[in-house]
Short mmCIF file of C-alpha atoms in Angstrom, two decimals:
data_model
loop_
_atom_site.label_atom_id
_atom_site.label_comp_id
_atom_site.label_asym_id
_atom_site.label_seq_id
_atom_site.Cartn_x
_atom_site.Cartn_y
_atom_site.Cartn_z
CA UNK A 1 114.39 80.36 90.70
CA UNK A 2 111.98 78.24 88.72
CA UNK A 3 109.48 80.56 86.99
CA UNK A 4 106.64 78.04 86.85
CA UNK A 5 103.86 78.74 89.36
CA UNK A 6 105.50 82.00 90.46
CA UNK A 7 103.91 85.46 90.57
CA UNK A 8 105.55 88.41 88.84
CA UNK A 9 104.91 92.12 88.59
CA UNK A 10 106.02 93.82 85.36
CA UNK A 11 105.85 97.60 85.20
CA UNK A 12 105.33 98.87 81.67
CA UNK A 13 104.25 95.30 81.01
CA UNK A 14 101.70 96.01 78.27
CA UNK A 15 104.03 97.25 75.54
CA UNK A 16 107.56 97.03 74.18
CA UNK A 17 110.17 95.26 76.30
CA UNK A 18 107.67 94.92 79.14
CA UNK A 19 105.10 93.17 76.98
CA UNK A 20 107.67 90.70 75.65
CA UNK A 21 108.71 89.99 79.23
CA UNK A 22 105.13 89.53 80.41
CA UNK A 23 104.43 87.12 77.57
CA UNK A 24 107.59 85.11 78.21
CA UNK A 25 106.89 84.82 81.94
CA UNK A 26 103.37 83.65 81.13
CA UNK A 27 104.74 81.07 78.71
CA UNK A 28 107.03 79.82 81.47
CA UNK A 29 104.05 79.28 83.76
CA UNK A 30 103.97 82.44 85.88
CA UNK A 31 101.06 84.66 86.78
CA UNK A 32 101.69 88.32 86.01
CA UNK A 33 100.54 91.61 87.46
CA UNK A 34 100.88 94.18 84.68
CA UNK A 35 101.27 97.83 85.68
CA UNK A 36 100.90 100.22 82.77
CA UNK A 37 99.18 103.45 81.76
CA UNK A 38 98.09 101.99 78.41
CA UNK A 39 94.56 100.88 79.26
CA UNK A 40 93.75 99.34 75.87
CA UNK A 41 96.95 97.29 75.65
CA UNK A 42 96.66 96.18 79.25
CA UNK A 43 93.06 95.06 78.91
CA UNK A 44 93.88 93.23 75.67
CA UNK A 45 96.61 91.24 77.41
CA UNK A 46 94.39 90.50 80.40
CA UNK A 47 91.62 89.26 78.08
CA UNK A 48 94.09 86.93 76.36
CA UNK A 49 95.15 85.42 79.70
CA UNK A 50 92.06 85.82 81.91
CA UNK A 51 93.30 83.60 84.74
CA UNK A 52 96.98 84.50 84.62
CA UNK A 53 97.12 88.28 84.07
CA UNK A 54 95.92 90.98 86.41
CA UNK A 55 96.13 94.38 84.73
CA UNK A 56 95.89 97.51 86.86
CA UNK A 57 96.32 100.92 85.24
CA UNK A 58 99.02 102.44 87.43
CA UNK A 59 101.24 105.49 87.55
CA UNK A 60 104.52 104.06 88.86
CA UNK A 61 105.40 107.37 90.53
CA UNK A 62 102.29 107.19 92.73
CA UNK A 63 103.26 105.47 95.99
CA UNK A 64 99.73 104.68 97.09
CA UNK A 65 98.65 103.40 93.67
CA UNK A 66 101.62 101.04 93.44
CA UNK A 67 101.07 99.76 96.98
CA UNK A 68 97.41 99.07 96.24
CA UNK A 69 98.09 97.38 92.89
CA UNK A 70 100.79 95.04 94.19
CA UNK A 71 98.77 94.40 97.33
CA UNK A 72 95.82 93.34 95.18
CA UNK A 73 97.95 90.82 93.28
CA UNK A 74 99.39 89.36 96.48
CA UNK A 75 95.91 89.09 97.95
CA UNK A 76 94.68 87.30 94.82
CA UNK A 77 97.64 84.96 94.29
CA UNK A 78 99.08 84.79 97.83
CA UNK A 79 102.68 85.45 96.83
CA UNK A 80 105.11 87.64 94.89
CA UNK A 81 108.37 86.25 93.53
CA UNK A 82 109.54 88.33 90.57
CA UNK A 83 109.62 92.04 89.77
CA UNK A 84 110.70 93.40 86.38
CA UNK A 85 110.72 97.18 85.95
CA UNK A 86 110.31 98.27 82.34
CA UNK A 87 108.20 101.41 82.74
CA UNK A 88 109.95 104.55 81.58
CA UNK A 89 110.09 107.40 79.12
CA UNK A 90 112.61 108.67 76.59
CA UNK A 91 113.60 112.25 77.36
CA UNK A 92 115.52 114.52 75.00
CA UNK A 93 116.67 118.11 75.29
CA UNK A 94 120.00 119.92 75.33
CA UNK A 95 121.05 121.85 78.43
CA UNK A 96 121.14 124.96 76.25
CA UNK A 97 118.77 124.82 73.31
CA UNK A 98 117.21 127.26 70.88
CA UNK A 99 114.79 128.45 73.55
CA UNK A 100 117.38 128.76 76.30
CA UNK A 101 118.15 126.52 79.26
CA UNK A 102 116.43 123.16 79.57
CA UNK A 103 113.40 123.58 81.86
CA UNK A 104 114.00 121.96 85.24
CA UNK A 105 110.57 120.37 85.05
CA UNK A 106 111.61 118.47 81.92
CA UNK A 107 114.71 117.11 83.66
CA UNK A 108 112.79 116.30 86.83
CA UNK A 109 110.06 114.47 84.93
CA UNK A 110 112.59 111.99 83.50
CA UNK A 111 114.07 111.41 86.95
CA UNK A 112 110.64 111.00 88.51
CA UNK A 113 109.31 108.43 86.04
CA UNK A 114 112.44 106.48 85.18
CA UNK A 115 114.26 106.50 88.52
CA UNK A 116 111.70 107.21 91.22
CA UNK A 117 109.11 105.05 89.46
CA UNK A 118 111.52 102.13 89.31
CA UNK A 119 112.44 102.48 92.97
CA UNK A 120 108.81 102.87 93.98
CA UNK A 121 107.79 99.57 92.40
CA UNK A 122 110.81 97.61 93.62
CA UNK A 123 110.53 98.82 97.22
CA UNK A 124 106.92 97.67 97.47
CA UNK A 125 107.67 94.41 95.67
CA UNK A 126 110.63 93.72 97.97
CA UNK A 127 108.47 94.26 101.03
CA UNK A 128 105.98 91.61 99.90
CA UNK A 129 108.74 89.23 98.81
CA UNK A 130 110.51 89.50 102.16
CA UNK A 131 107.35 88.78 104.12
CA UNK A 132 106.39 85.80 101.97
CA UNK A 133 107.45 82.19 102.20
CA UNK A 134 110.76 81.20 100.64
CA UNK A 135 110.62 79.23 97.41
CA UNK A 136 110.78 75.47 97.67
CA UNK A 137 112.58 74.86 94.37
CA UNK A 138 116.05 76.15 95.18
CA UNK A 139 118.82 75.30 97.59
CA UNK A 140 119.17 79.01 98.28
CA UNK A 141 115.47 79.33 99.22
CA UNK A 142 115.18 82.53 97.23
CA UNK A 143 112.38 84.86 98.19
CA UNK A 144 112.55 87.05 95.14
CA UNK A 145 114.31 88.40 92.07
CA UNK A 146 114.16 92.04 90.99
CA UNK A 147 115.27 93.16 87.53
CA UNK A 148 115.48 96.85 86.64
CA UNK A 149 115.93 98.42 83.21
CA UNK A 150 118.64 101.00 82.62
CA UNK A 151 120.09 101.82 79.18
CA UNK A 152 123.41 102.05 77.38
CA UNK A 153 122.77 105.79 77.71
CA UNK A 154 123.74 105.34 81.36
CA UNK A 155 127.32 104.90 80.13
CA UNK A 156 127.60 106.70 76.78
CA UNK A 157 124.70 109.09 76.55
CA UNK A 158 124.37 111.24 73.47
CA UNK A 159 124.03 114.98 73.21
CA UNK A 160 120.58 115.96 74.42
CA UNK A 161 120.29 112.96 76.75
CA UNK A 162 121.37 114.56 80.03
CA UNK A 163 118.05 113.86 81.76
CA UNK A 164 117.57 110.40 80.29
CA UNK A 165 121.17 109.34 80.92
CA UNK A 166 121.07 110.64 84.48
CA UNK A 167 117.91 108.67 85.24
CA UNK A 168 119.32 105.46 83.76
CA UNK A 169 122.78 105.89 85.30
CA UNK A 170 121.11 106.18 88.69
CA UNK A 171 119.28 102.90 88.12
CA UNK A 172 122.62 101.25 87.30
CA UNK A 173 124.26 102.89 90.28
CA UNK A 174 121.71 101.73 92.82
CA UNK A 175 121.85 98.10 91.71
CA UNK A 176 124.65 96.97 94.01
CA UNK A 177 123.57 98.83 97.17
CA UNK A 178 120.01 97.55 96.81
CA UNK A 179 121.33 94.03 96.25
CA UNK A 180 123.30 94.43 99.47
CA UNK A 181 120.26 95.80 101.29
CA UNK A 182 118.12 92.86 100.22
CA UNK A 183 120.68 90.08 100.52
CA UNK A 184 119.66 89.26 104.12
CA UNK A 185 116.13 88.68 102.77
CA UNK A 186 117.35 86.29 100.02
CA UNK A 187 116.23 88.70 97.29
CA UNK A 188 118.50 89.23 94.28
CA UNK A 189 118.70 92.49 92.31
CA UNK A 190 119.96 92.87 88.74
CA UNK A 191 119.83 95.55 86.06
CA UNK A 192 119.74 95.19 82.28
CA UNK A 193 121.07 98.06 80.17
CA UNK A 194 119.54 97.57 76.70
CA UNK A 195 120.94 99.07 73.54
CA UNK A 196 118.71 99.76 70.53
CA UNK A 197 115.66 97.50 70.48
CA UNK A 198 112.96 97.16 67.84
CA UNK A 199 110.10 98.33 70.02
CA UNK A 200 106.99 99.95 68.51
CA UNK A 201 108.56 103.38 69.05
CA UNK A 202 111.69 102.38 67.15
CA UNK A 203 109.66 100.74 64.38
CA UNK A 204 107.84 104.02 63.83
CA UNK A 205 111.03 105.88 62.93
CA UNK A 206 111.72 106.55 59.23
CA UNK A 207 114.45 104.49 57.60
CA UNK A 208 116.72 107.54 57.26
CA UNK A 209 116.76 107.73 61.06
CA UNK A 210 117.00 103.98 61.67
CA UNK A 211 119.92 103.33 59.29
CA UNK A 212 122.54 105.50 61.08
CA UNK A 213 121.54 103.95 64.40
CA UNK A 214 122.10 100.44 63.09
CA UNK A 215 125.54 101.52 61.83
CA UNK A 216 126.62 102.03 65.46
CA UNK A 217 125.69 98.43 66.31
CA UNK A 218 128.62 96.00 66.00
CA UNK A 219 127.33 92.44 65.70
CA UNK A 220 124.73 91.29 64.96
CA UNK A 221 124.12 94.45 62.93
CA UNK A 222 120.46 95.00 63.70
CA UNK A 223 118.17 96.24 66.42
CA UNK A 224 117.63 93.94 69.36
CA UNK A 225 114.42 91.96 69.58
CA UNK A 226 112.18 92.46 72.63
CA UNK A 227 112.14 88.67 72.96
CA UNK A 228 115.93 88.77 73.51
CA UNK A 229 115.41 91.11 76.44
CA UNK A 230 112.82 88.70 77.83
CA UNK A 231 115.26 85.82 77.34
CA UNK A 232 117.84 87.57 79.50
CA UNK A 233 115.25 88.28 82.18
CA UNK A 234 114.44 84.58 82.34
CA UNK A 235 118.11 83.63 82.50
CA UNK A 236 118.67 86.06 85.38
CA UNK A 237 115.69 84.63 87.24
CA UNK A 238 116.94 81.08 86.72
CA UNK A 239 120.61 81.71 87.59
CA UNK A 240 120.93 82.10 91.38
CA UNK A 241 124.51 83.40 91.23
CA UNK A 242 123.62 86.53 89.26
CA UNK A 243 123.25 89.38 91.73
CA UNK A 244 124.16 93.05 92.10
CA UNK A 245 125.31 93.51 88.52
CA UNK A 246 124.42 95.52 85.40
CA UNK A 247 124.40 93.63 82.09
CA UNK A 248 124.66 95.54 78.82
CA UNK A 249 122.47 93.89 76.20
CA UNK A 250 123.54 95.88 73.18
CA UNK A 251 125.51 93.92 70.53
CA UNK A 252 128.62 95.94 71.53
CA UNK A 253 127.17 99.30 70.52
CA UNK A 254 128.91 102.43 71.78
CA UNK A 255 126.76 105.46 71.14
CA UNK A 256 128.29 108.32 69.17
CA UNK A 257 128.01 111.87 70.56
CA UNK A 258 124.99 112.56 68.37
#
């Protein structure tokens, strides 16, 4: 799929990996609906691209809010071609900690935001993609591309990451069945499982915390750049034979137990 003149929705698109993806899609000529809870960051991005960004403060776990936000973008731009899900939280807590068993609400919150929120956005996006006109720039006449964000924690989660790993493993696990579900509609589905990326959260960590993390990275021995995540998103969008797969973007890191 050619990104130019397409319409994308990026959840979590005002910060971190989502912001880098939004900016790259804009640079490639797309219009972008940004769903995020960060009002200031979202409005700043919309002000920078007044004709190409529609920011709507949205809780991705709210079915009605997501339906209204994506519906507003489709009404404004008359199409939806790309969906990139970056919204999520980092959850930490051992099953048995100093204060006893991990509260079920803490586990459920990670599942709700990371997994249910991802599915909520993609299901609404897929519905609009399927009902829209097929693209005119591809032999396959693609109607849409959906990219979800998992994590290397889906495969080698550390101690204290039960909730986070479960939510990300589920995103990886649903990739193929959703790709199969949407294949008759000419919509592709892919998942990226990032390793350690230099997002604002990671930048805020003290060096004594950052250094041991970098030691687990093989080559190149550094944190990933958000722009490298955005690069892979664009490659997935442009390569029509990528479908139903999870790609680890992690410089060959394998997380240690703790």
